[in-house]
Short mmCIF file of C-alpha atoms in Angstrom, two decimals:
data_model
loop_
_atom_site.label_atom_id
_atom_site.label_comp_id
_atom_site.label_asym_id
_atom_site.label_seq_id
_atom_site.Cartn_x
_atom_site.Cartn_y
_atom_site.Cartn_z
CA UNK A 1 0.00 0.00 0.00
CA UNK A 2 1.16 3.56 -0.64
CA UNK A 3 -0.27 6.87 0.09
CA UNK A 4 -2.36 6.95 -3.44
CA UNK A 5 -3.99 3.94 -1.82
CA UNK A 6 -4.80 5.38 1.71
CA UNK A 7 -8.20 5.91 2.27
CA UNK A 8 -9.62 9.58 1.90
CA UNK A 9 -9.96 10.01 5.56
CA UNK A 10 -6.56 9.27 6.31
CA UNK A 11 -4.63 11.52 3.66
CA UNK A 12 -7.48 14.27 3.87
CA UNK A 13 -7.57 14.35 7.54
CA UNK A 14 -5.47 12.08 9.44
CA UNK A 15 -1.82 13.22 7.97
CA UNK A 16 -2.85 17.35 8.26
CA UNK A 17 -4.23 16.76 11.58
CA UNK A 18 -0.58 14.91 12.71
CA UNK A 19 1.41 17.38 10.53
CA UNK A 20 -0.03 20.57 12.03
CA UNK A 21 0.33 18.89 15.83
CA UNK A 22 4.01 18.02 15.16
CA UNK A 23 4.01 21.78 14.17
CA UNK A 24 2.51 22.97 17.17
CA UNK A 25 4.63 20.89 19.38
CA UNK A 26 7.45 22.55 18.18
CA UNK A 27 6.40 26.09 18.52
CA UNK A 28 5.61 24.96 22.15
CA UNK A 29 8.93 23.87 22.69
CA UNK A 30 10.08 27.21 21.23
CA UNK A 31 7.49 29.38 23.59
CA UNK A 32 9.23 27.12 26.29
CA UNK A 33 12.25 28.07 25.76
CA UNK A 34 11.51 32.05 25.73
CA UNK A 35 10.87 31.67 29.00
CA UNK A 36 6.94 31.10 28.51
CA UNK A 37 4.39 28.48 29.74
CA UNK A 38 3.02 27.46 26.39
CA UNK A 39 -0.63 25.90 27.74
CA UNK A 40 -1.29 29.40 29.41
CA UNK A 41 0.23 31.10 25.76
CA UNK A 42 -2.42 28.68 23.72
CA UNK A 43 -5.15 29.44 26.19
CA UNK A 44 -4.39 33.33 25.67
CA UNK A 45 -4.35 32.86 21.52
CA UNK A 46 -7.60 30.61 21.96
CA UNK A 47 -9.23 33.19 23.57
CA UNK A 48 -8.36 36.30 21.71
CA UNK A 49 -8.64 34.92 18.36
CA UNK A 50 -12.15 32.67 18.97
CA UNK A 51 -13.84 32.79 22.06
CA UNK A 52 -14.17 36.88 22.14
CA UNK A 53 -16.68 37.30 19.44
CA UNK A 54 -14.56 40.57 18.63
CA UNK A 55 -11.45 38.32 18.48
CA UNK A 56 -12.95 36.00 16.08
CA UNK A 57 -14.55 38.70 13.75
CA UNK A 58 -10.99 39.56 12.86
CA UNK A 59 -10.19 36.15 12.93
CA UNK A 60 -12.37 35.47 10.21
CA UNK A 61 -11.64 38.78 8.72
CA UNK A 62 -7.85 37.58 8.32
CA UNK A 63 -9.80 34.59 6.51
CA UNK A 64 -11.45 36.22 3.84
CA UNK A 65 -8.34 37.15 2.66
CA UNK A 66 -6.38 33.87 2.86
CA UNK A 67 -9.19 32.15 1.29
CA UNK A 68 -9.00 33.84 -2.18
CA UNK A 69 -4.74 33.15 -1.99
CA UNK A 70 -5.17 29.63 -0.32
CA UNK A 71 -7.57 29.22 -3.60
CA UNK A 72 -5.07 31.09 -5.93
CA UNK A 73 -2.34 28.53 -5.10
CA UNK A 74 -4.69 25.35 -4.85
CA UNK A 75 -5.99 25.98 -8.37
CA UNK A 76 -2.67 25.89 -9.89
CA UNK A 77 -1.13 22.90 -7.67
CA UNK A 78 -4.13 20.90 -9.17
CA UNK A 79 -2.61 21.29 -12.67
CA UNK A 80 0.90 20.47 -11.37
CA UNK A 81 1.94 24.00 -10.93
CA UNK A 82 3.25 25.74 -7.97
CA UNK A 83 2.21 29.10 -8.08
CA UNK A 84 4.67 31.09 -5.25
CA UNK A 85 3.60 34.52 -7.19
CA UNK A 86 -0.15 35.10 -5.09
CA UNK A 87 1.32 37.86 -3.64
CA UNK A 88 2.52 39.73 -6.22
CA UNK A 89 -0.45 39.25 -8.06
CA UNK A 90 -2.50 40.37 -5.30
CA UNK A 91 -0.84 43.38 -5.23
CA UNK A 92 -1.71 44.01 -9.09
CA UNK A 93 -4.75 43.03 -7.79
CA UNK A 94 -4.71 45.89 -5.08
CA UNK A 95 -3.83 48.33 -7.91
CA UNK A 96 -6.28 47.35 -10.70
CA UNK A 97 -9.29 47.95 -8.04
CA UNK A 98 -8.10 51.07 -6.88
CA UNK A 99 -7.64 52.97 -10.13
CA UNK A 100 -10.69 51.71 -11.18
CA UNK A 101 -11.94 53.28 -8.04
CA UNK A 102 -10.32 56.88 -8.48
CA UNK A 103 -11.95 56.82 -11.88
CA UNK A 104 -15.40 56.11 -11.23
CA UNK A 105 -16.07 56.46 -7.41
CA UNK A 106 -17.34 59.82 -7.88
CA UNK A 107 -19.66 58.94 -10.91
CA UNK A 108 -21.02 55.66 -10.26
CA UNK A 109 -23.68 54.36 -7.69
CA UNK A 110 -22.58 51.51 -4.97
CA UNK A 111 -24.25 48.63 -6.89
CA UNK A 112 -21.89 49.14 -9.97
CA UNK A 113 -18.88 50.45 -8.06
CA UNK A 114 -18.37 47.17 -5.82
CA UNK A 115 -18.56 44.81 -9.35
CA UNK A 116 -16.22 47.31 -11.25
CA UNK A 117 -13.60 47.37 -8.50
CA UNK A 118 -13.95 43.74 -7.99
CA UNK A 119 -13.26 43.20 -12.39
CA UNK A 120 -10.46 45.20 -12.05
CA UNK A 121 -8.62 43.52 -8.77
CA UNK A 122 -9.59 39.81 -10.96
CA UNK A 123 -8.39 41.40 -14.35
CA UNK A 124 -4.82 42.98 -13.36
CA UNK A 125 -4.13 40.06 -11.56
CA UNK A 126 -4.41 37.71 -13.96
CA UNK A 127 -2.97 40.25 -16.26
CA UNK A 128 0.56 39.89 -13.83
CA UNK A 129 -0.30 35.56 -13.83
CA UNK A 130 -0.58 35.40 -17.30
CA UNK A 131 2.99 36.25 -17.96
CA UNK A 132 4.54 33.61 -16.18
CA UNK A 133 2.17 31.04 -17.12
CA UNK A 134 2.71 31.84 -20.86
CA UNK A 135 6.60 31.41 -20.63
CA UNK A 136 5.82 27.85 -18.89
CA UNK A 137 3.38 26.85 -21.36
CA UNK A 138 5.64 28.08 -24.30
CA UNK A 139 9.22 28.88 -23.77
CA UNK A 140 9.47 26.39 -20.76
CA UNK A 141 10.71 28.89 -17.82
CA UNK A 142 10.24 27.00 -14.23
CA UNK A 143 6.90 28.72 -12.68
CA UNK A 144 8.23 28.94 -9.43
CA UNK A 145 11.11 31.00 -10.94
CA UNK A 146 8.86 33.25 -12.79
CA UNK A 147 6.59 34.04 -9.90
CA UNK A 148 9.31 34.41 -7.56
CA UNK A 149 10.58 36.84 -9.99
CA UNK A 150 7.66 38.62 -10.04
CA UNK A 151 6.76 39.06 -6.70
CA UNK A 152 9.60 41.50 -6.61
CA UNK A 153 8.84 43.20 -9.75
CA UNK A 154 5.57 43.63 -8.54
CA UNK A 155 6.13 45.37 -5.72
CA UNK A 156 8.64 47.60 -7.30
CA UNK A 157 6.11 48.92 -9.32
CA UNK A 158 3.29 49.14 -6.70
CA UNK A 159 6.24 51.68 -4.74
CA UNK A 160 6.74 53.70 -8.29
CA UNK A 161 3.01 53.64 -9.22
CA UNK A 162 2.05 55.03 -5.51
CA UNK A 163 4.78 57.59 -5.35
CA UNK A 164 4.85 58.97 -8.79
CA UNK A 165 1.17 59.09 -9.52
CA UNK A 166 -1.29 57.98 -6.76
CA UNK A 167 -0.17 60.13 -3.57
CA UNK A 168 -2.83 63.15 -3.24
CA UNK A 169 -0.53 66.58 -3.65
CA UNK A 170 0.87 67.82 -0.19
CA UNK A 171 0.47 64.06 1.43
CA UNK A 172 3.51 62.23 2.97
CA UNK A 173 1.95 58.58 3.47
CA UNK A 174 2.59 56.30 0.87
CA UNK A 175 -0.67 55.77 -0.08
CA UNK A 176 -3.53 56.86 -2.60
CA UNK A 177 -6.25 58.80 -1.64
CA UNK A 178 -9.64 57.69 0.38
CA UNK A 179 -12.65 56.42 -2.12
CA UNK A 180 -16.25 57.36 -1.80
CA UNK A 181 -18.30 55.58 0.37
CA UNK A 182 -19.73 54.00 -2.19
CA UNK A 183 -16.61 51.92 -2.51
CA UNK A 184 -16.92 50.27 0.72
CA UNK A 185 -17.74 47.07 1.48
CA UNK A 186 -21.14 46.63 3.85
CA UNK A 187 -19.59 45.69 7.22
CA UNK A 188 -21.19 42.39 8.92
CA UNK A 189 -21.40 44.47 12.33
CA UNK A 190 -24.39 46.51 10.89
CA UNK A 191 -26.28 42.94 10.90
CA UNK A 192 -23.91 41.56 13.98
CA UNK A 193 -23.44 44.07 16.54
CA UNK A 194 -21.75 41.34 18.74
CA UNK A 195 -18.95 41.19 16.07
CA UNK A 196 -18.03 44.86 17.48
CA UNK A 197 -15.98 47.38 15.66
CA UNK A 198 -14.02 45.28 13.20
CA UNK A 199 -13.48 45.60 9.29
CA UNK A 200 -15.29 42.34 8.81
CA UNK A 201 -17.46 42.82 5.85
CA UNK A 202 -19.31 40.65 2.91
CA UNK A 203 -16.30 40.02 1.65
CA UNK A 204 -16.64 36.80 3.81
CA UNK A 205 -19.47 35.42 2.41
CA UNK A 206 -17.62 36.24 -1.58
CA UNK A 207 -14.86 34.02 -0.16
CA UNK A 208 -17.54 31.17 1.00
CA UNK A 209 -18.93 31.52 -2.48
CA UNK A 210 -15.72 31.50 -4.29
CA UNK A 211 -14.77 28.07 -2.12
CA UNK A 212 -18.26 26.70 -3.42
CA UNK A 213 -17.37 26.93 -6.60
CA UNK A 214 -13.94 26.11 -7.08
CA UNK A 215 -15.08 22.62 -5.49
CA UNK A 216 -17.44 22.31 -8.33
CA UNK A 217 -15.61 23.48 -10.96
CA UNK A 218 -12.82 21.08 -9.81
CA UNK A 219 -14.70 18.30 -8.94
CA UNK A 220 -17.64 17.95 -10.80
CA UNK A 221 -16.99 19.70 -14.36
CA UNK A 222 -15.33 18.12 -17.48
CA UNK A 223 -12.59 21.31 -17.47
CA UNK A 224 -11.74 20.38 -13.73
CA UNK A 225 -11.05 16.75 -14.52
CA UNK A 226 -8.53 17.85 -17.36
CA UNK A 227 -6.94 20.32 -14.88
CA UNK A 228 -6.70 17.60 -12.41
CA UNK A 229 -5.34 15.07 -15.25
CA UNK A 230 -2.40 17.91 -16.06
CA UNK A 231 -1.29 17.57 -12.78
CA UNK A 232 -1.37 14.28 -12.36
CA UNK A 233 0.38 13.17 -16.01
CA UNK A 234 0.91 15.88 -18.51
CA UNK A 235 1.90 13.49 -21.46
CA UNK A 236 -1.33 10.85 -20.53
CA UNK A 237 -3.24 14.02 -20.31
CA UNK A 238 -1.79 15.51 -23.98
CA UNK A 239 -2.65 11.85 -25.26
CA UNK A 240 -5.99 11.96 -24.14
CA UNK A 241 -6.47 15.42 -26.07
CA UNK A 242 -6.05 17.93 -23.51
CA UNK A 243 -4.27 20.67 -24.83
CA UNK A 244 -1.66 21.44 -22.04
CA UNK A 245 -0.32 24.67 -22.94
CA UNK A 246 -3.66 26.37 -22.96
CA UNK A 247 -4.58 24.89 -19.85
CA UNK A 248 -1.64 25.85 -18.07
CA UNK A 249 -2.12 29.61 -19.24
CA UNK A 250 -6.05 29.41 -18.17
CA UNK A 251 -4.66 27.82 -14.72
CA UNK A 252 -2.62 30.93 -14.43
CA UNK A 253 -4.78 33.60 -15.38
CA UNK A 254 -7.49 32.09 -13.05
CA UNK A 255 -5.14 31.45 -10.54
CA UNK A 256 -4.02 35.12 -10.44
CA UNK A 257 -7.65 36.67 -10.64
CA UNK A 258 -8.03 34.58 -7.21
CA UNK A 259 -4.99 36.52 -6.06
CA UNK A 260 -6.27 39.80 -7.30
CA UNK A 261 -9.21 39.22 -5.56
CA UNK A 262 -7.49 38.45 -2.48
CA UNK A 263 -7.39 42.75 -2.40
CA UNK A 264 -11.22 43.30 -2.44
CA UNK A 265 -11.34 42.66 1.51
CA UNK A 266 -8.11 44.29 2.32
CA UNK A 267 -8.86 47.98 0.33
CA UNK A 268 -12.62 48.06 0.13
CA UNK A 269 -13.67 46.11 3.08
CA UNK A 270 -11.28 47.68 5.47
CA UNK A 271 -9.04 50.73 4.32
CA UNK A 272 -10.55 52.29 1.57
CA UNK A 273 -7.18 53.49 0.03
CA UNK A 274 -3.93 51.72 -1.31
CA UNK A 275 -1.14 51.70 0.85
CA UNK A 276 2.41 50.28 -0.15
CA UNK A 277 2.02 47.39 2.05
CA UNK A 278 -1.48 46.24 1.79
CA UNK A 279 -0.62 42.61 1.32
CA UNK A 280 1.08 41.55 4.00
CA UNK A 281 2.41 38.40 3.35
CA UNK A 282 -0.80 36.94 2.35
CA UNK A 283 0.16 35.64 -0.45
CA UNK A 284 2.83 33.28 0.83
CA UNK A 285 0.19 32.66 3.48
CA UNK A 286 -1.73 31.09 0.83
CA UNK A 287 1.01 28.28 0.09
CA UNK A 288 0.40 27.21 3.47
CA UNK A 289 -3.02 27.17 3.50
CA UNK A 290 -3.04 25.85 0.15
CA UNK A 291 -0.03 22.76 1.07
CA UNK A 292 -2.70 22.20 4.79
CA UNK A 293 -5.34 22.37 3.23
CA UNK A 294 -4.84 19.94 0.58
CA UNK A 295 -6.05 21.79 -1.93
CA UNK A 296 -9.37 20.93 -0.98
CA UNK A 297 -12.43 23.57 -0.77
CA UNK A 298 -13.14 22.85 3.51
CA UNK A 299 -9.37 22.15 3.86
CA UNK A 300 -8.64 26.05 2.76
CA UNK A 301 -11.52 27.20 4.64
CA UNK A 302 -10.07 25.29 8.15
CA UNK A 303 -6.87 26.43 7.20
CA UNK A 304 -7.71 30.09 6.42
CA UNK A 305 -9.40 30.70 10.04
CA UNK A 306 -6.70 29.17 11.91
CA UNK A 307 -3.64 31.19 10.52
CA UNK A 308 -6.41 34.46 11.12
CA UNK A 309 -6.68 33.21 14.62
CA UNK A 310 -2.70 32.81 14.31
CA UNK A 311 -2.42 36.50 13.71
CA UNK A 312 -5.60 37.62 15.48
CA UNK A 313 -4.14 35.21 18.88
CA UNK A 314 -0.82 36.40 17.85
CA UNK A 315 -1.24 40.11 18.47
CA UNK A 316 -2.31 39.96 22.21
CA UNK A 317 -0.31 36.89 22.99
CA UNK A 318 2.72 39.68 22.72
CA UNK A 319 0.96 42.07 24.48
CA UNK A 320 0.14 39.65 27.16
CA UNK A 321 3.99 37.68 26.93
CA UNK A 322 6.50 40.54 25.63
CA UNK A 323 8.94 37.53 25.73
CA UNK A 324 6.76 36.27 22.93
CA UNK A 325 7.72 38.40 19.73
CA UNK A 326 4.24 38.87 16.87
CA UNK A 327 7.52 37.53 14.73
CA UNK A 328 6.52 34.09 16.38
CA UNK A 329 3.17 33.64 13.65
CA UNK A 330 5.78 33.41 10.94
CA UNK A 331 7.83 30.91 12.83
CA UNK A 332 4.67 28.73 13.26
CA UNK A 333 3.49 29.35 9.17
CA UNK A 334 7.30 28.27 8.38
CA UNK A 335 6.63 25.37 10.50
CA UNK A 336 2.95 24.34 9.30
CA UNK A 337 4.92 24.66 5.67
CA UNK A 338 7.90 22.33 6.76
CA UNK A 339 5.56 19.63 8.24
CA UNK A 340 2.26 19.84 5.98
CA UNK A 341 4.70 20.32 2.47
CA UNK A 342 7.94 19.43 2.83
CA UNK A 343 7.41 16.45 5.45
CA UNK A 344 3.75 15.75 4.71
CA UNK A 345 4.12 12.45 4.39
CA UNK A 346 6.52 11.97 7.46
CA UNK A 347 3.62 9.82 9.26
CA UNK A 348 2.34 7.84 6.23
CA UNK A 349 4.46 4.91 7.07
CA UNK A 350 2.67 4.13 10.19
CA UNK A 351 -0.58 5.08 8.86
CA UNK A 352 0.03 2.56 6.25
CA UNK A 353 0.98 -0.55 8.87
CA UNK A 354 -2.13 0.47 11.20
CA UNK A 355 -4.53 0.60 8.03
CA UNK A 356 -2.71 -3.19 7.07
CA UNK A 357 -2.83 -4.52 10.38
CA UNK A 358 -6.65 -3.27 10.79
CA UNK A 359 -7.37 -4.75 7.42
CA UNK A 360 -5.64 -8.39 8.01
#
C-alpha cells in the first residue's frame, strides 16, 4: 500500500491533523524556551482569536483574505503547478481595483462600483499571472522562478506607481487617496453588533462563495477533470487530447484573478485606500493554506481561520507575553509549511501498517 492507496480520511484528515500537531509541538517547545508556559500562551491565543466574538470577527476577517490566496495557489497545484507569485499578483490586484476606483467612485452608484472594483482587482491580476504562465506553457521557464521573480517586480512597481502618480498633492503617506463611500464594502457588524468594531465585511461570504465553486468546478466539471489530469500526467493528459499549454495559461490567469481578488477585503472592506504594504504576506500565506489544506475547498476554509486566529491570537499573545515576539506567527506558518509540504508524508508509514494490520 502507498499513500495513493490510503483511504480519503486518512490523507485528507489524518496526515494534516498529525502534521499541524508536530508543528505545534514545536512552537511549544520554542514558547518554552523564551521563558513562557506554552498551555497558558495557547489558552491566551484561543481566547483572543475565537472565544471573544470581537477576536474572532478579525479572525475570520484575516480569513477572507487567505481564502482567495489559499484558492489562488490550490488551483494551480491541481494542474501540477506551484504558483509562489499570489502575492505579487495580489498586489496588481490591489492596484487594478483602486484605479478603477479613483476613476469612477465619484460617478457611479454603490451597486456598480463594488462589481467594477472587484473586475479590475480579478483582471490585473491575472494580467501579472498570465505572464509567467505563458513562458511555462511556451518557452518552458520554471513557474516557481517566474513568480518568484515577479513578486519582486511587482512590488517595485506598486512603490513607483504610488509615489509617482497615486499620492494626493501635499500628502507624505505612501498611499492613494480615500474612495467614496460608495466603494466600501457593507460591514457584517451593521447585521452583527456582537462582532463589534471590526473591518469584517461581505467580503466573507464572496470568499464562501468563491470556495463553493472552485469545489465544483474542480470536482464535478469536465474542465476540472482535465486540470486535475495535467497535474497528475501531462503526457497521458496531452494523449488523451487535452491541450496542455492552454490549460496551463487558463490555470494561471485564473489562478491570479483569485490573487487579485485576495485585495477586495483588504482595500474596500477595510481601508478604503492603497497603501504600499497592503498585502502583507498573504500571499505566501496562501502556500500554506493551500499545502494544509490539501487543496481541498473545507481544507482552505479550516486552514484560512486558523492562521487568522494565528495572527488575530498572535497580536495579544505579545501584548500579554512581551517575551513572545508577533515575529513568532511566521515561525509557526514556516513550520505548518515544513511539516504539511515538505514532510507531509513523514507519518504515512505508520498510517500505512495500522490501516494493514486493521485490514488483516
Amino acid at each position: 500500500m502507498t499513500t495513493n492507496d490510503m483511504p480519503r480520511w486518512a490523507t485528507g484528515i489524518v496526515l494534516p491533523l498529525l502534521n499541524l500537531l508536530s508543528a505545534m509541538l514545536v512552537a511549544a517547545l520554542a514558547i518554552h524556551l523564551l521563558g513562557e508556559d506554552p498551555v497558558d500562551a495557547m489558552r491566551i491565543l484561543v481566547n483572543s482569536a475565537i472565544v471573544n466574538p470581537e477576536g474572532l470577527s478579525y479572525t475570520l476577517f484575516y480569513a477572507s483574505t487567505f481564502v482567495f490566496t489559499g484558492l489562488a495557489v490550490s488551483l494551480a497545484m491541481q494542474a501540477g503547478l506551484f504558483n509562489i507569485g499570489a502575492e505579487g499578483q495580489m498586489y496588481f490586484g490591489g492596484l487594478g481595483l483602486t484605479l478603477a476606483m479613483l476613476a469612477f467612485d465619484s460617478s457611479l452608484p454603490w451597486y456598480l462600483l463594488i462589481p467594477v472594483g472587484m473586475l479590475g482587482a480579478a483582471l490585473f491580476g491575472a494580467l501579472w499571472a498570465f505572464i509567467p504562465g505563458y513562458l511555462q506553457a511556451k518557452r518552458g521557464s520554471h513557474i516557481v522562478v517566474t513568480t518568484i521573480m515577479f513578486n519582486f517586480i511587482a512590488a517595485s512597481l506598486m512603490n513607483f506607481v504610488i509615489v509617482k502618480y497615486l499620492i494626493p498633492p501635499g500628502e507624505q503617506n505612501t498611499a492613494s487617496r480615500v474612495f467614496s463611500d460608495a466603494a466600501a464594502l457593507p460591514p457584517l457588524n451593521a447585521w452583527f453588533p456582537a462582532l463589534g468594531d471590526t473591518p469584517l465585511n461581505v467580503s466573507f461570504f464572496l470568499s464562501i462563495l468563491a470556495l463553493v465553486i472552485y469545489g465544483v468546478f474542480v470536482s464535478r466539471s469536465a474542465w476540472g477533470y482535465k486540470l486535475r489530469a495535467t497535474g497528475l500526467n501531462k503526457h497521458a493528459a496531452h494523449y488523451a487530447g487535452v491541450k496542455i499549454s492552454a490549460m496551463i495559461i487558463v490555470t494561471m490567469l485564473i489562478s491570479g484573478a483569485l490573487a487579485g481578488l485576495g485585495a477586495v477585503n483588504s482595500i474596500m472592506g477595510s481601508t478604503h485606500y492603497l497603501s504600499l504594504n497592503f498585502v502583507g504576506g498573504a500571499g505566501f500565506v496562501g502556500i500554506a493554506i493551500a499545502l494544509m489544506g490539501r487543496q481541498h475547498p473545507v481544507g482552505i476554509f479550516l486552514s484560512s481561520v486558523l492562521f487568522g486566529a494565528l495572527i488575530q491570537g498572535g497580536f495579544d499573545l505579545s501584548l500579554e507575553k512581551p517575551n513572545i515576539p508577533t515575529e513568532t506567527f511566521i515561525f509557526i506558518q514556516g513550520l505548518i509549511i515544513l511539516f504539511c509540504g515538505a514532510m507531509e508524508n513523514l507519518y504515512a508509514p505508520v498510517l500505512i501498517k495500522l490501516i494493514k494490520g486493521k485490514k488483516g
